[in-house]
């Protein structure tokens, strides 16, 4: 599994662009797609966390958690909301794995508190932690900047 940290070392500018997309509002925001038991998609808003430990999501008990435990495939997408770049976006796909290591959980928790000005939500410590492995990233820009206008695609293990 390629981790976010591996991706960040290999593609620092693309990882920084993705981080900016997820953290447009200071707290990470995105839509997490998982695979239902019948093979169909399920999409939920989530607050992804990018920390020294990598890319993670905390998930409450429910269908999304069951999806990730059964079939770890996921897609995480963020899109710019305010004009003029409201069609810019970043998506990452791969496989999620449940994390039980208390040290990793503490790093992620500390990042959440830093992102939220020290505020934790009720049940934070009861949520299940998943690391999101990175197999593919797509950055879509409506205007050229650090990357050309249109899609920039990265795949783990490919010559990019």
Short mmCIF file of N, CA and C in Angstrom, two decimals:
data_model
loop_
_atom_site.label_atom_id
_atom_site.label_comp_id
_atom_site.label_asym_id
_atom_site.label_seq_id
_atom_site.Cartn_x
_atom_site.Cartn_y
_atom_site.Cartn_z
N UNK A 1 0.84 -1.17 0.00
CA UNK A 1 0.00 0.00 0.00
C UNK A 1 0.89 1.24 0.00
N UNK A 2 0.60 2.17 -0.89
CA UNK A 2 1.28 3.46 -0.88
C UNK A 2 0.57 4.35 0.12
N UNK A 3 1.31 4.92 1.03
CA UNK A 3 0.72 5.80 2.03
C UNK A 3 0.69 7.24 1.50
N UNK A 4 -0.07 8.08 2.17
CA UNK A 4 -0.07 9.51 1.82
C UNK A 4 1.35 10.06 1.97
N UNK A 5 2.06 9.64 3.00
CA UNK A 5 3.41 10.14 3.22
C UNK A 5 4.34 9.73 2.07
N UNK A 6 4.19 8.49 1.56
CA UNK A 6 4.97 8.07 0.38
C UNK A 6 4.63 8.95 -0.82
N UNK A 7 3.35 9.16 -1.05
CA UNK A 7 2.88 10.00 -2.14
C UNK A 7 3.43 11.42 -2.00
N UNK A 8 3.40 11.94 -0.79
CA UNK A 8 3.88 13.30 -0.53
C UNK A 8 5.38 13.43 -0.82
N UNK A 9 6.15 12.38 -0.48
CA UNK A 9 7.60 12.39 -0.77
C UNK A 9 7.85 12.32 -2.28
N UNK A 10 7.05 11.51 -2.97
CA UNK A 10 7.25 11.32 -4.41
C UNK A 10 6.71 12.49 -5.23
N UNK A 11 5.59 13.07 -4.81
CA UNK A 11 4.92 14.13 -5.56
C UNK A 11 4.56 15.28 -4.62
N UNK A 12 5.54 16.00 -4.08
CA UNK A 12 5.24 17.02 -3.07
C UNK A 12 4.30 18.13 -3.55
N UNK A 13 4.46 18.58 -4.78
CA UNK A 13 3.60 19.67 -5.27
C UNK A 13 2.16 19.19 -5.45
N UNK A 14 1.98 17.99 -5.98
CA UNK A 14 0.64 17.45 -6.16
C UNK A 14 -0.02 17.16 -4.81
N UNK A 15 0.73 16.62 -3.87
CA UNK A 15 0.20 16.38 -2.53
C UNK A 15 -0.20 17.70 -1.86
N UNK A 16 0.60 18.73 -2.04
CA UNK A 16 0.26 20.05 -1.47
C UNK A 16 -1.00 20.59 -2.10
N UNK A 17 -1.18 20.41 -3.41
CA UNK A 17 -2.40 20.86 -4.08
C UNK A 17 -3.61 20.09 -3.54
N UNK A 18 -3.45 18.79 -3.33
CA UNK A 18 -4.53 17.99 -2.77
C UNK A 18 -4.88 18.42 -1.35
N UNK A 19 -3.86 18.67 -0.57
CA UNK A 19 -4.08 19.14 0.81
C UNK A 19 -4.86 20.45 0.80
N UNK A 20 -4.49 21.37 -0.08
CA UNK A 20 -5.21 22.65 -0.17
C UNK A 20 -6.68 22.43 -0.52
N UNK A 21 -6.94 21.48 -1.40
CA UNK A 21 -8.33 21.19 -1.77
C UNK A 21 -9.11 20.65 -0.56
N UNK A 22 -8.54 19.70 0.16
CA UNK A 22 -9.24 19.12 1.31
C UNK A 22 -9.38 20.11 2.46
N UNK A 23 -8.43 21.01 2.60
CA UNK A 23 -8.42 21.94 3.73
C UNK A 23 -8.79 23.37 3.33
N UNK A 24 -9.68 23.54 2.38
CA UNK A 24 -10.13 24.88 1.97
C UNK A 24 -10.72 25.67 3.12
N UNK A 25 -11.34 24.98 4.06
CA UNK A 25 -12.05 25.63 5.17
C UNK A 25 -11.35 25.35 6.50
N UNK A 26 -10.05 25.14 6.48
CA UNK A 26 -9.22 24.90 7.67
C UNK A 26 -9.38 23.48 8.22
N UNK A 27 -10.57 22.96 8.28
CA UNK A 27 -10.80 21.57 8.67
C UNK A 27 -10.95 20.77 7.38
N UNK A 28 -10.40 19.57 7.35
CA UNK A 28 -10.53 18.75 6.15
C UNK A 28 -11.98 18.42 5.85
N UNK A 29 -12.37 18.57 4.58
CA UNK A 29 -13.73 18.24 4.14
C UNK A 29 -13.65 17.51 2.81
N UNK A 30 -14.46 16.47 2.68
CA UNK A 30 -14.51 15.72 1.44
C UNK A 30 -15.70 14.79 1.43
N UNK A 31 -15.86 14.09 0.33
CA UNK A 31 -16.91 13.08 0.21
C UNK A 31 -16.23 11.74 0.03
N UNK A 32 -16.60 10.79 0.89
CA UNK A 32 -16.01 9.45 0.87
C UNK A 32 -16.99 8.49 0.22
N UNK A 33 -16.57 7.87 -0.87
CA UNK A 33 -17.36 6.83 -1.52
C UNK A 33 -16.83 5.47 -1.08
N UNK A 34 -17.75 4.61 -0.69
CA UNK A 34 -17.40 3.24 -0.30
C UNK A 34 -18.25 2.29 -1.16
N UNK A 35 -18.01 1.00 -1.02
CA UNK A 35 -18.71 -0.01 -1.79
C UNK A 35 -19.69 -0.76 -0.88
N UNK A 36 -20.98 -0.64 -1.19
CA UNK A 36 -22.00 -1.37 -0.42
C UNK A 36 -21.86 -2.87 -0.64
N UNK A 37 -22.50 -3.67 0.20
CA UNK A 37 -22.44 -5.13 0.08
C UNK A 37 -22.98 -5.61 -1.26
N UNK A 38 -23.95 -4.88 -1.85
CA UNK A 38 -24.50 -5.28 -3.15
C UNK A 38 -23.66 -4.76 -4.32
N UNK A 39 -22.50 -4.12 -4.02
CA UNK A 39 -21.60 -3.63 -5.05
C UNK A 39 -21.85 -2.20 -5.49
N UNK A 40 -22.92 -1.61 -5.03
CA UNK A 40 -23.23 -0.23 -5.40
C UNK A 40 -22.41 0.76 -4.60
N UNK A 41 -22.39 2.01 -5.05
CA UNK A 41 -21.63 3.03 -4.33
C UNK A 41 -22.42 3.62 -3.17
N UNK A 42 -21.71 4.08 -2.17
CA UNK A 42 -22.30 4.81 -1.04
C UNK A 42 -21.39 6.01 -0.82
N UNK A 43 -21.97 7.20 -0.70
CA UNK A 43 -21.18 8.43 -0.55
C UNK A 43 -21.61 9.16 0.72
N UNK A 44 -20.61 9.59 1.50
CA UNK A 44 -20.84 10.31 2.75
C UNK A 44 -19.88 11.49 2.86
N UNK A 45 -20.31 12.58 3.44
CA UNK A 45 -19.35 13.64 3.77
C UNK A 45 -18.50 13.20 4.94
N UNK A 46 -17.22 13.54 4.90
CA UNK A 46 -16.29 13.20 5.98
C UNK A 46 -15.32 14.35 6.19
N UNK A 47 -14.59 14.27 7.27
CA UNK A 47 -13.51 15.22 7.57
C UNK A 47 -12.19 14.47 7.52
N UNK A 48 -11.57 14.37 6.34
CA UNK A 48 -10.28 13.68 6.27
C UNK A 48 -9.23 14.43 7.08
N UNK A 49 -8.27 13.69 7.59
CA UNK A 49 -7.20 14.28 8.40
C UNK A 49 -5.87 13.92 7.74
N UNK A 50 -5.11 14.95 7.39
CA UNK A 50 -3.75 14.75 6.90
C UNK A 50 -2.82 15.18 8.01
N UNK A 51 -2.04 14.23 8.51
CA UNK A 51 -1.14 14.48 9.63
C UNK A 51 0.21 13.84 9.34
N UNK A 52 1.09 13.91 10.31
CA UNK A 52 2.39 13.25 10.18
C UNK A 52 2.23 11.74 10.02
N UNK A 53 1.09 11.20 10.41
CA UNK A 53 0.83 9.77 10.29
C UNK A 53 0.23 9.40 8.93
N UNK A 54 -0.15 10.37 8.11
CA UNK A 54 -0.70 10.07 6.79
C UNK A 54 -2.09 10.64 6.60
N UNK A 55 -2.87 9.99 5.73
CA UNK A 55 -4.24 10.39 5.40
C UNK A 55 -5.19 9.42 6.09
N UNK A 56 -6.06 9.98 6.93
CA UNK A 56 -6.97 9.15 7.72
C UNK A 56 -8.38 9.74 7.73
N UNK A 57 -9.34 8.87 8.06
CA UNK A 57 -10.70 9.30 8.39
C UNK A 57 -11.13 8.57 9.65
N UNK A 58 -11.92 9.25 10.45
CA UNK A 58 -12.56 8.63 11.60
C UNK A 58 -14.01 8.37 11.22
N UNK A 59 -14.51 7.17 11.51
CA UNK A 59 -15.82 6.75 11.04
C UNK A 59 -16.63 6.22 12.22
N UNK A 60 -17.87 6.69 12.33
CA UNK A 60 -18.77 6.21 13.37
C UNK A 60 -19.31 4.85 12.96
N UNK A 61 -19.86 4.12 13.94
CA UNK A 61 -20.48 2.83 13.65
C UNK A 61 -21.62 3.05 12.67
N UNK A 62 -21.70 2.22 11.64
CA UNK A 62 -22.76 2.36 10.65
C UNK A 62 -22.35 1.76 9.33
N UNK A 63 -23.14 2.03 8.29
CA UNK A 63 -22.89 1.42 6.97
C UNK A 63 -21.52 1.73 6.38
N UNK A 64 -21.06 2.96 6.53
CA UNK A 64 -19.77 3.35 5.96
C UNK A 64 -18.65 2.53 6.60
N UNK A 65 -18.69 2.39 7.91
CA UNK A 65 -17.66 1.60 8.60
C UNK A 65 -17.73 0.13 8.17
N UNK A 66 -18.95 -0.40 8.05
CA UNK A 66 -19.11 -1.79 7.61
C UNK A 66 -18.57 -1.97 6.19
N UNK A 67 -18.83 -0.99 5.32
CA UNK A 67 -18.30 -1.06 3.95
C UNK A 67 -16.78 -1.14 3.96
N UNK A 68 -16.14 -0.26 4.72
CA UNK A 68 -14.67 -0.21 4.73
C UNK A 68 -14.07 -1.47 5.35
N UNK A 69 -14.72 -2.03 6.35
CA UNK A 69 -14.21 -3.27 6.95
C UNK A 69 -14.36 -4.45 5.99
N UNK A 70 -15.45 -4.49 5.24
CA UNK A 70 -15.73 -5.60 4.33
C UNK A 70 -14.94 -5.49 3.03
N UNK A 71 -14.92 -4.29 2.47
CA UNK A 71 -14.28 -4.06 1.16
C UNK A 71 -13.63 -2.69 1.26
N UNK A 72 -12.33 -2.67 1.44
CA UNK A 72 -11.63 -1.42 1.74
C UNK A 72 -11.54 -0.41 0.62
N UNK A 73 -12.07 -0.73 -0.57
CA UNK A 73 -11.97 0.23 -1.67
C UNK A 73 -12.74 1.51 -1.34
N UNK A 74 -12.13 2.63 -1.70
CA UNK A 74 -12.75 3.91 -1.42
C UNK A 74 -12.35 4.92 -2.50
N UNK A 75 -13.08 6.02 -2.54
CA UNK A 75 -12.69 7.22 -3.28
C UNK A 75 -13.00 8.39 -2.37
N UNK A 76 -12.10 9.35 -2.31
CA UNK A 76 -12.29 10.55 -1.50
C UNK A 76 -12.15 11.75 -2.43
N UNK A 77 -13.15 12.62 -2.43
CA UNK A 77 -13.19 13.73 -3.37
C UNK A 77 -13.47 15.04 -2.66
N UNK A 78 -12.80 16.07 -3.11
CA UNK A 78 -13.07 17.43 -2.64
C UNK A 78 -13.20 18.32 -3.86
N UNK A 79 -14.09 19.28 -3.80
CA UNK A 79 -14.29 20.20 -4.91
C UNK A 79 -14.33 21.62 -4.38
N UNK A 80 -13.71 22.53 -5.13
CA UNK A 80 -13.75 23.94 -4.75
C UNK A 80 -15.17 24.45 -4.89
N UNK A 81 -15.63 25.19 -3.90
CA UNK A 81 -17.00 25.67 -3.90
C UNK A 81 -17.14 27.09 -4.44
N UNK A 82 -16.39 28.07 -3.96
CA UNK A 82 -16.67 29.44 -4.41
C UNK A 82 -16.12 29.72 -5.81
N UNK A 83 -16.87 30.49 -6.62
CA UNK A 83 -16.33 30.91 -7.92
C UNK A 83 -15.10 31.77 -7.70
N UNK A 84 -14.21 31.90 -8.64
CA UNK A 84 -14.36 31.47 -10.02
C UNK A 84 -13.85 30.06 -10.29
N UNK A 85 -13.32 29.38 -9.30
CA UNK A 85 -12.70 28.07 -9.55
C UNK A 85 -13.54 26.94 -8.96
N UNK A 86 -14.87 27.08 -9.02
CA UNK A 86 -15.76 26.13 -8.37
C UNK A 86 -15.72 24.73 -8.97
N UNK A 87 -15.08 24.55 -10.10
CA UNK A 87 -14.98 23.21 -10.67
C UNK A 87 -13.62 22.57 -10.48
N UNK A 88 -12.74 23.22 -9.72
CA UNK A 88 -11.47 22.59 -9.36
C UNK A 88 -11.76 21.46 -8.38
N UNK A 89 -10.97 20.44 -8.40
CA UNK A 89 -11.20 19.34 -7.47
C UNK A 89 -9.98 18.44 -7.34
N UNK A 90 -10.02 17.62 -6.32
CA UNK A 90 -8.97 16.64 -6.07
C UNK A 90 -9.64 15.36 -5.61
N UNK A 91 -9.21 14.25 -6.16
CA UNK A 91 -9.75 12.95 -5.76
C UNK A 91 -8.60 11.99 -5.55
N UNK A 92 -8.75 11.13 -4.57
CA UNK A 92 -7.78 10.09 -4.29
C UNK A 92 -8.56 8.79 -4.14
N UNK A 93 -8.02 7.71 -4.70
CA UNK A 93 -8.65 6.41 -4.56
C UNK A 93 -7.62 5.40 -4.07
N UNK A 94 -8.12 4.34 -3.48
CA UNK A 94 -7.24 3.30 -2.98
C UNK A 94 -7.98 2.35 -2.08
N UNK A 95 -7.27 1.85 -1.09
CA UNK A 95 -7.85 0.92 -0.12
C UNK A 95 -7.62 1.46 1.29
N UNK A 96 -8.66 1.33 2.10
CA UNK A 96 -8.59 1.75 3.49
C UNK A 96 -8.25 0.55 4.36
N UNK A 97 -7.54 0.83 5.44
CA UNK A 97 -7.28 -0.23 6.42
C UNK A 97 -7.51 0.34 7.81
N UNK A 98 -8.14 -0.47 8.64
CA UNK A 98 -8.43 -0.04 10.01
C UNK A 98 -7.12 0.06 10.79
N UNK A 99 -7.01 1.10 11.61
CA UNK A 99 -5.81 1.35 12.41
C UNK A 99 -6.17 1.25 13.88
N UNK A 100 -5.44 0.42 14.61
CA UNK A 100 -5.68 0.28 16.05
C UNK A 100 -4.49 0.74 16.89
N UNK A 101 -3.40 1.09 16.25
CA UNK A 101 -2.19 1.52 16.95
C UNK A 101 -2.48 2.81 17.73
N UNK A 102 -2.34 2.78 19.07
CA UNK A 102 -2.64 3.97 19.88
C UNK A 102 -1.75 5.17 19.55
N UNK A 103 -0.50 4.92 19.15
CA UNK A 103 0.40 6.03 18.81
C UNK A 103 -0.08 6.77 17.57
N UNK A 104 -0.50 6.01 16.55
CA UNK A 104 -1.03 6.63 15.32
C UNK A 104 -2.32 7.37 15.65
N UNK A 105 -3.17 6.74 16.41
CA UNK A 105 -4.44 7.38 16.79
C UNK A 105 -4.17 8.70 17.51
N UNK A 106 -3.17 8.75 18.36
CA UNK A 106 -2.85 9.98 19.09
C UNK A 106 -2.36 11.08 18.15
N UNK A 107 -1.55 10.71 17.17
CA UNK A 107 -1.07 11.69 16.18
C UNK A 107 -2.26 12.29 15.42
N UNK A 108 -3.17 11.42 14.99
CA UNK A 108 -4.35 11.89 14.25
C UNK A 108 -5.22 12.75 15.15
N UNK A 109 -5.42 12.33 16.38
CA UNK A 109 -6.24 13.10 17.33
C UNK A 109 -5.63 14.48 17.57
N UNK A 110 -4.32 14.53 17.77
CA UNK A 110 -3.64 15.82 17.97
C UNK A 110 -3.81 16.73 16.77
N UNK A 111 -3.76 16.15 15.55
CA UNK A 111 -3.95 16.97 14.35
C UNK A 111 -5.38 17.51 14.27
N UNK A 112 -6.34 16.67 14.62
CA UNK A 112 -7.74 17.11 14.62
C UNK A 112 -7.92 18.29 15.58
N UNK A 113 -7.37 18.17 16.76
CA UNK A 113 -7.49 19.26 17.74
C UNK A 113 -6.79 20.51 17.25
N UNK A 114 -5.64 20.37 16.60
CA UNK A 114 -4.95 21.54 16.05
C UNK A 114 -5.78 22.18 14.93
N UNK A 115 -6.37 21.35 14.07
CA UNK A 115 -7.19 21.86 12.97
C UNK A 115 -8.44 22.57 13.47
N UNK A 116 -8.97 22.12 14.59
CA UNK A 116 -10.25 22.64 15.10
C UNK A 116 -10.08 23.57 16.29
N UNK A 117 -8.91 24.14 16.46
CA UNK A 117 -8.71 25.08 17.55
C UNK A 117 -8.88 24.46 18.93
N UNK A 118 -8.54 23.18 19.05
CA UNK A 118 -8.62 22.50 20.33
C UNK A 118 -9.96 21.86 20.63
N UNK A 119 -10.94 22.03 19.74
CA UNK A 119 -12.28 21.48 19.98
C UNK A 119 -12.40 20.07 19.44
N UNK A 120 -12.90 19.18 20.26
CA UNK A 120 -13.17 17.81 19.84
C UNK A 120 -14.69 17.61 19.77
N UNK A 121 -15.13 16.71 18.91
CA UNK A 121 -16.56 16.44 18.85
C UNK A 121 -16.90 15.30 19.79
N UNK A 122 -18.16 15.24 20.24
CA UNK A 122 -18.56 14.13 21.11
C UNK A 122 -18.36 12.80 20.40
N UNK A 123 -17.76 11.84 21.07
CA UNK A 123 -17.55 10.52 20.52
C UNK A 123 -16.29 10.37 19.69
N UNK A 124 -15.48 11.42 19.60
CA UNK A 124 -14.25 11.36 18.81
C UNK A 124 -13.42 10.12 19.16
N UNK A 125 -13.27 9.85 20.42
CA UNK A 125 -12.42 8.73 20.84
C UNK A 125 -13.08 7.37 20.64
N UNK A 126 -14.36 7.36 20.28
CA UNK A 126 -15.06 6.11 20.02
C UNK A 126 -15.10 5.76 18.53
N UNK A 127 -14.80 6.74 17.67
CA UNK A 127 -14.86 6.51 16.23
C UNK A 127 -13.74 5.57 15.79
N UNK A 128 -13.97 4.84 14.71
CA UNK A 128 -12.99 3.90 14.17
C UNK A 128 -12.07 4.64 13.21
N UNK A 129 -10.78 4.44 13.36
CA UNK A 129 -9.78 5.11 12.54
C UNK A 129 -9.39 4.23 11.35
N UNK A 130 -9.41 4.83 10.15
CA UNK A 130 -8.96 4.16 8.94
C UNK A 130 -7.89 4.99 8.28
N UNK A 131 -6.81 4.32 7.84
CA UNK A 131 -5.82 4.97 6.99
C UNK A 131 -6.24 4.74 5.55
N UNK A 132 -6.15 5.80 4.75
CA UNK A 132 -6.51 5.70 3.34
C UNK A 132 -5.24 5.55 2.51
N UNK A 133 -5.02 4.36 2.00
CA UNK A 133 -3.90 4.13 1.10
C UNK A 133 -4.15 4.83 -0.22
N UNK A 134 -3.09 5.19 -0.90
CA UNK A 134 -3.20 6.00 -2.12
C UNK A 134 -2.76 5.17 -3.32
N UNK A 135 -3.71 4.88 -4.21
CA UNK A 135 -3.40 4.18 -5.45
C UNK A 135 -3.44 5.12 -6.65
N UNK A 136 -4.30 6.14 -6.58
CA UNK A 136 -4.46 7.05 -7.72
C UNK A 136 -4.95 8.40 -7.21
N UNK A 137 -4.45 9.47 -7.82
CA UNK A 137 -4.90 10.82 -7.50
C UNK A 137 -5.25 11.54 -8.79
N UNK A 138 -6.25 12.39 -8.71
CA UNK A 138 -6.66 13.22 -9.84
C UNK A 138 -6.84 14.64 -9.33
N UNK A 139 -6.10 15.56 -9.91
CA UNK A 139 -6.26 17.00 -9.65
C UNK A 139 -6.87 17.60 -10.91
N UNK A 140 -8.00 18.29 -10.77
CA UNK A 140 -8.64 18.94 -11.90
C UNK A 140 -8.64 20.44 -11.65
N UNK A 141 -8.07 21.19 -12.59
CA UNK A 141 -8.00 22.64 -12.45
C UNK A 141 -8.70 23.31 -13.62
N UNK A 142 -9.44 24.37 -13.33
CA UNK A 142 -10.11 25.14 -14.37
C UNK A 142 -9.19 26.20 -14.95
N UNK A 143 -8.14 26.55 -14.23
CA UNK A 143 -7.15 27.52 -14.69
C UNK A 143 -5.76 26.97 -14.39
N UNK A 144 -4.82 27.26 -15.27
CA UNK A 144 -3.44 26.81 -15.04
C UNK A 144 -2.86 27.54 -13.84
N UNK A 145 -1.99 26.88 -13.15
CA UNK A 145 -1.29 27.44 -11.99
C UNK A 145 -0.02 26.64 -11.83
N UNK A 146 0.14 26.00 -10.67
CA UNK A 146 1.28 25.11 -10.47
C UNK A 146 1.18 23.89 -11.39
N UNK A 147 -0.03 23.59 -11.86
CA UNK A 147 -0.29 22.48 -12.77
C UNK A 147 -1.10 23.01 -13.94
N UNK A 148 -1.08 22.31 -15.07
CA UNK A 148 -1.83 22.79 -16.23
C UNK A 148 -3.34 22.71 -15.99
N UNK A 149 -4.07 23.51 -16.77
CA UNK A 149 -5.53 23.46 -16.75
C UNK A 149 -5.95 22.05 -17.18
N UNK A 150 -6.97 21.51 -16.55
CA UNK A 150 -7.45 20.17 -16.88
C UNK A 150 -6.94 19.15 -15.88
N UNK A 151 -6.94 17.87 -16.24
CA UNK A 151 -6.59 16.82 -15.28
C UNK A 151 -5.09 16.57 -15.16
N UNK A 152 -4.65 16.36 -13.95
CA UNK A 152 -3.32 15.84 -13.65
C UNK A 152 -3.54 14.55 -12.89
N UNK A 153 -3.02 13.46 -13.40
CA UNK A 153 -3.28 12.14 -12.82
C UNK A 153 -1.96 11.52 -12.36
N UNK A 154 -2.00 10.91 -11.17
CA UNK A 154 -0.86 10.19 -10.63
C UNK A 154 -1.33 8.81 -10.23
N UNK A 155 -0.52 7.80 -10.54
CA UNK A 155 -0.82 6.42 -10.15
C UNK A 155 0.36 5.84 -9.41
N UNK A 156 0.11 5.16 -8.32
CA UNK A 156 1.18 4.50 -7.56
C UNK A 156 1.88 3.49 -8.45
N UNK A 157 3.20 3.52 -8.43
CA UNK A 157 3.98 2.55 -9.17
C UNK A 157 4.15 2.85 -10.65
N UNK A 158 3.48 3.88 -11.14
CA UNK A 158 3.60 4.24 -12.56
C UNK A 158 4.67 5.30 -12.71
N UNK A 159 5.21 5.39 -13.88
CA UNK A 159 6.16 6.48 -14.19
C UNK A 159 5.31 7.70 -14.50
N UNK A 160 5.28 8.63 -13.58
CA UNK A 160 4.41 9.79 -13.71
C UNK A 160 5.17 11.00 -14.25
#
